[in-house]
Amino acid sequence: MGVRSVAVTDAAIDRIKGMIIAGELAPGDRLPKEADLAERLGLSRNSLREAVRALALINVLDVRQGDGTYVTSLEPRLLLDALSFVVDFHRDDTVLQFFQVRRILEPAATAMAATTMSDADIAELRKILDALPANPSIEQLVANDIEFHQRIAEGSGNAVLCSLIESLSGPTTRARVWRGLTQENAPSKTLDQHYAIYEAIAARQPEVAQAWATVHIAGVEEWLRQAL
């Protein structure tokens, strides 16, 4: 695709985006027929087709074979899937930077969860911790760790924040496994901190919950900084 073709496609993307932002196309709406939309936007059908393909890749549009093209729900989780895809290309030497971002986002989500999580969701959080066997394997511990933090992120009540945190879980999982295998007392330290975070959330103490979450993530980050 030449430079001019890319520019024309970008213009087509901007025009469809403009229709969505202006409310001319709402989540779940079906796009007009290709010929009609191309004429309306002053585009060639080829450039419109390229724009639709690009917007489908980032989950803004949903192309249904034989049924037409629709605007998706535009929910944060859906739109941030593209971020997860990009994050998967991280290199080992950037994993520390992912932890630094987690240290900014997760304590904030944990503080929010302490005020917004329902009593039933907090009880589920305790069940997740209690579900671990007495001497869990590193794989069991990490899986439990991921579920615990995911439930807290969801409990923040902020779908964008939750999706951003989830998108960071991939690059940091291997580091958590590595730490669990190599650092003495890492599993018990992780569990103790998880229970401390849970207790603060259950007590509806956002500042305490935020502090424990910061300590928890900073501990892994500091270990990783020394190990790299």
Short mmCIF file of C-alpha atoms in Angstrom, two decimals:
data_model
loop_
_atom_site.label_atom_id
_atom_site.label_comp_id
_atom_site.label_asym_id
_atom_site.label_seq_id
_atom_site.Cartn_x
_atom_site.Cartn_y
_atom_site.Cartn_z
CA MET A 1 0.00 0.00 0.00
CA GLY A 2 1.48 3.35 -1.08
CA VAL A 3 1.77 6.49 1.04
CA ARG A 4 -1.22 8.07 -0.70
CA SER A 5 -3.36 4.94 -0.14
CA VAL A 6 -2.47 4.95 3.55
CA ALA A 7 -3.41 8.64 3.83
CA VAL A 8 -6.75 8.03 2.08
CA THR A 9 -7.48 5.07 4.36
CA ASP A 10 -6.60 7.16 7.43
CA ALA A 11 -9.03 9.82 6.23
CA ALA A 12 -11.71 7.17 5.80
CA ILE A 13 -11.06 5.87 9.32
CA ASP A 14 -11.33 9.40 10.70
CA ARG A 15 -14.68 9.94 8.98
CA ILE A 16 -16.21 6.74 10.31
CA LYS A 17 -14.78 7.54 13.76
CA GLY A 18 -16.33 11.01 13.48
CA MET A 19 -19.76 9.50 12.79
CA ILE A 20 -19.47 7.33 15.91
CA ILE A 21 -18.26 10.19 18.12
CA ALA A 22 -21.02 12.47 16.82
CA GLY A 23 -23.63 9.84 17.65
CA GLU A 24 -24.64 9.25 14.04
CA LEU A 25 -23.62 5.64 14.60
CA ALA A 26 -24.28 4.18 18.06
CA PRO A 27 -23.03 0.92 19.59
CA GLY A 28 -24.85 -1.96 17.91
CA ASP A 29 -25.89 0.10 14.86
CA ARG A 30 -25.52 -1.34 11.39
CA LEU A 31 -23.50 0.73 8.92
CA PRO A 32 -25.26 1.91 5.76
CA LYS A 33 -24.61 -0.10 2.60
CA GLU A 34 -21.06 0.26 1.32
CA ALA A 35 -22.00 2.21 -1.82
CA ASP A 36 -24.27 4.60 0.11
CA LEU A 37 -21.72 5.20 2.89
CA ALA A 38 -18.85 5.72 0.42
CA GLU A 39 -20.90 8.33 -1.44
CA ARG A 40 -22.00 10.02 1.76
CA LEU A 41 -18.43 10.30 3.05
CA GLY A 42 -16.93 11.19 -0.33
CA LEU A 43 -14.74 8.10 -0.37
CA SER A 44 -13.93 5.39 -2.87
CA ARG A 45 -15.37 2.00 -1.99
CA ASN A 46 -11.82 0.60 -1.79
CA SER A 47 -10.67 3.14 0.81
CA LEU A 48 -13.90 2.60 2.78
CA ARG A 49 -13.30 -1.15 2.70
CA GLU A 50 -9.75 -0.70 4.02
CA ALA A 51 -11.01 1.59 6.79
CA VAL A 52 -13.67 -0.93 7.82
CA ARG A 53 -11.06 -3.68 7.88
CA ALA A 54 -8.76 -1.60 10.08
CA LEU A 55 -11.55 -0.65 12.50
CA ALA A 56 -12.63 -4.28 12.72
CA LEU A 57 -9.11 -5.26 13.78
CA ILE A 58 -9.33 -2.99 16.82
CA ASN A 59 -12.89 -4.12 17.63
CA VAL A 60 -14.63 -0.86 16.74
CA LEU A 61 -16.56 -2.53 13.91
CA ASP A 62 -17.86 -6.07 13.57
CA VAL A 63 -18.05 -7.41 10.01
CA ARG A 64 -20.67 -10.16 9.85
CA GLN A 65 -20.49 -12.18 6.67
CA GLY A 66 -23.76 -11.94 4.78
CA ASP A 67 -25.32 -9.64 7.38
CA GLY A 68 -23.44 -6.35 7.13
CA THR A 69 -21.08 -4.33 9.31
CA TYR A 70 -22.02 -3.20 12.81
CA VAL A 71 -20.56 -0.90 15.43
CA THR A 72 -19.49 -3.07 18.37
CA SER A 73 -20.54 -2.45 21.98
CA LEU A 74 -17.42 -0.21 22.26
CA GLU A 75 -16.90 -1.52 25.80
CA PRO A 76 -13.42 -0.82 27.24
CA ARG A 77 -12.56 -4.51 27.57
CA LEU A 78 -13.26 -5.00 23.86
CA LEU A 79 -11.39 -1.90 22.69
CA LEU A 80 -8.38 -2.56 24.91
CA ASP A 81 -7.94 -6.07 23.48
CA ALA A 82 -5.72 -4.41 20.90
CA LEU A 83 -3.48 -3.18 23.73
CA SER A 84 -3.15 -6.74 25.05
CA PHE A 85 -2.04 -7.83 21.58
CA VAL A 86 0.67 -5.16 21.48
CA VAL A 87 1.77 -5.92 25.05
CA ASP A 88 2.45 -9.54 24.03
CA PHE A 89 5.39 -8.28 21.98
CA HIS A 90 7.23 -7.11 25.09
CA ARG A 91 10.86 -8.09 25.58
CA ASP A 92 12.26 -9.43 28.83
CA ASP A 93 14.20 -6.20 29.37
CA THR A 94 10.96 -4.20 29.46
CA VAL A 95 9.15 -6.35 32.04
CA LEU A 96 10.33 -4.05 34.85
CA GLN A 97 8.54 -1.18 33.13
CA PHE A 98 5.32 -3.20 33.10
CA PHE A 99 5.69 -3.74 36.85
CA GLN A 100 6.19 -0.01 37.33
CA VAL A 101 2.90 0.64 35.53
CA ARG A 102 1.19 -2.04 37.65
CA ARG A 103 2.51 -0.32 40.77
CA ILE A 104 0.75 2.87 39.66
CA LEU A 105 -2.56 1.31 38.60
CA GLU A 106 -3.24 -1.62 40.93
CA PRO A 107 -3.04 0.19 44.28
CA ALA A 108 -5.53 2.74 42.93
CA ALA A 109 -7.87 -0.05 41.83
CA THR A 110 -7.47 -1.74 45.23
CA ALA A 111 -8.42 1.47 47.06
CA MET A 112 -11.49 1.84 44.84
CA ALA A 113 -12.45 -1.80 45.43
CA ALA A 114 -12.43 -1.20 49.19
CA THR A 115 -15.32 1.21 48.76
CA THR A 116 -17.20 -0.26 45.78
CA MET A 117 -17.02 -4.07 46.07
CA SER A 118 -20.20 -5.71 47.31
CA ASP A 119 -20.10 -7.84 50.45
CA ALA A 120 -20.77 -10.90 48.26
CA ASP A 121 -17.78 -10.10 46.02
CA ILE A 122 -15.56 -9.59 49.07
CA ALA A 123 -16.67 -12.99 50.37
CA GLU A 124 -15.70 -14.48 46.98
CA LEU A 125 -12.30 -12.84 47.31
CA ARG A 126 -11.79 -14.68 50.61
CA LYS A 127 -12.88 -17.96 49.00
CA ILE A 128 -10.22 -17.53 46.30
CA LEU A 129 -7.51 -17.21 48.96
CA ASP A 130 -8.86 -20.09 51.06
CA ALA A 131 -9.07 -22.34 47.99
CA LEU A 132 -5.28 -22.75 47.88
CA PRO A 133 -4.00 -26.06 49.32
CA ALA A 134 -1.66 -26.02 52.31
CA ASN A 135 1.47 -26.40 50.17
CA PRO A 136 0.55 -25.00 46.77
CA SER A 137 2.75 -25.45 43.73
CA ILE A 138 4.17 -22.30 42.15
CA GLU A 139 1.73 -22.74 39.25
CA GLN A 140 -1.23 -22.93 41.66
CA LEU A 141 0.02 -19.91 43.57
CA VAL A 142 0.48 -17.79 40.45
CA ALA A 143 -2.93 -18.81 39.05
CA ASN A 144 -4.49 -17.88 42.40
CA ASP A 145 -2.52 -14.62 42.42
CA ILE A 146 -3.80 -13.66 38.96
CA GLU A 147 -7.43 -14.47 39.86
CA PHE A 148 -7.16 -12.56 43.15
CA HIS A 149 -5.86 -9.40 41.48
CA GLN A 150 -8.32 -9.72 38.59
CA ARG A 151 -11.27 -9.84 41.01
CA ILE A 152 -9.98 -6.74 42.78
CA ALA A 153 -9.54 -4.90 39.47
CA GLU A 154 -13.12 -5.81 38.52
CA GLY A 155 -14.20 -4.71 41.99
CA SER A 156 -12.88 -1.21 41.33
CA GLY A 157 -16.02 -0.63 39.28
CA ASN A 158 -13.94 1.03 36.55
CA ALA A 159 -13.97 -1.05 33.34
CA VAL A 160 -11.15 0.95 31.72
CA LEU A 161 -8.86 0.55 34.74
CA CYS A 162 -9.71 -3.15 34.97
CA SER A 163 -8.92 -3.73 31.28
CA LEU A 164 -5.63 -1.85 31.52
CA ILE A 165 -4.55 -3.95 34.51
CA GLU A 166 -5.55 -7.19 32.76
CA SER A 167 -3.53 -6.21 29.70
CA LEU A 168 -0.42 -6.05 31.93
CA SER A 169 -0.86 -9.53 33.40
CA GLY A 170 0.84 -11.39 30.53
CA PRO A 171 4.32 -9.83 30.75
CA THR A 172 4.40 -10.01 34.55
CA THR A 173 3.25 -13.61 34.98
CA ARG A 174 6.56 -15.20 34.01
CA ALA A 175 8.41 -12.92 36.44
CA ARG A 176 6.05 -13.96 39.26
CA VAL A 177 6.71 -17.65 38.49
CA TRP A 178 10.45 -16.99 38.35
CA ARG A 179 10.41 -15.20 41.69
CA GLY A 180 8.33 -17.97 43.29
CA LEU A 181 10.84 -20.59 42.17
CA THR A 182 13.97 -18.71 43.16
CA GLN A 183 13.27 -16.44 46.14
CA GLU A 184 13.09 -18.03 49.56
CA ASN A 185 9.73 -17.55 51.34
CA ALA A 186 8.23 -15.80 48.27
CA PRO A 187 5.06 -17.99 48.29
CA SER A 188 4.30 -17.41 51.98
CA LYS A 189 5.10 -13.70 51.67
CA THR A 190 2.72 -13.43 48.70
CA LEU A 191 -0.09 -15.14 50.60
CA ASP A 192 0.42 -13.04 53.73
CA GLN A 193 0.20 -9.86 51.66
CA HIS A 194 -2.88 -11.12 49.81
CA TYR A 195 -4.65 -11.70 53.13
CA ALA A 196 -3.59 -8.25 54.31
CA ILE A 197 -5.05 -6.69 51.13
CA TYR A 198 -8.23 -8.72 51.57
CA GLU A 199 -8.61 -7.70 55.23
CA ALA A 200 -8.22 -4.01 54.33
CA ILE A 201 -10.83 -4.30 51.57
CA ALA A 202 -13.21 -6.21 53.87
CA ALA A 203 -12.75 -3.52 56.53
CA ARG A 204 -13.54 -0.84 53.92
CA GLN A 205 -10.18 0.85 54.47
CA PRO A 206 -9.11 2.18 51.03
CA GLU A 207 -5.89 3.83 52.22
CA VAL A 208 -4.71 0.67 53.98
CA ALA A 209 -5.70 -1.49 51.01
CA GLN A 210 -3.82 0.83 48.67
CA ALA A 211 -0.73 0.75 50.90
CA TRP A 212 -0.66 -3.05 51.07
CA ALA A 213 -1.13 -3.34 47.31
CA THR A 214 1.79 -0.96 46.79
CA VAL A 215 4.01 -2.97 49.15
CA HIS A 216 2.95 -6.20 47.45
CA ILE A 217 3.77 -5.11 43.89
CA ALA A 218 6.85 -3.11 44.89
CA GLY A 219 8.29 -6.23 46.53
CA VAL A 220 8.18 -8.18 43.26
CA GLU A 221 9.46 -5.16 41.37
CA GLU A 222 12.42 -4.72 43.73
CA TRP A 223 13.30 -8.41 43.51
CA LEU A 224 13.13 -8.22 39.71
CA ARG A 225 15.30 -5.08 39.66
CA GLN A 226 18.04 -6.99 41.53
CA ALA A 227 17.62 -10.16 39.48
CA LEU A 228 17.91 -8.52 36.05
#
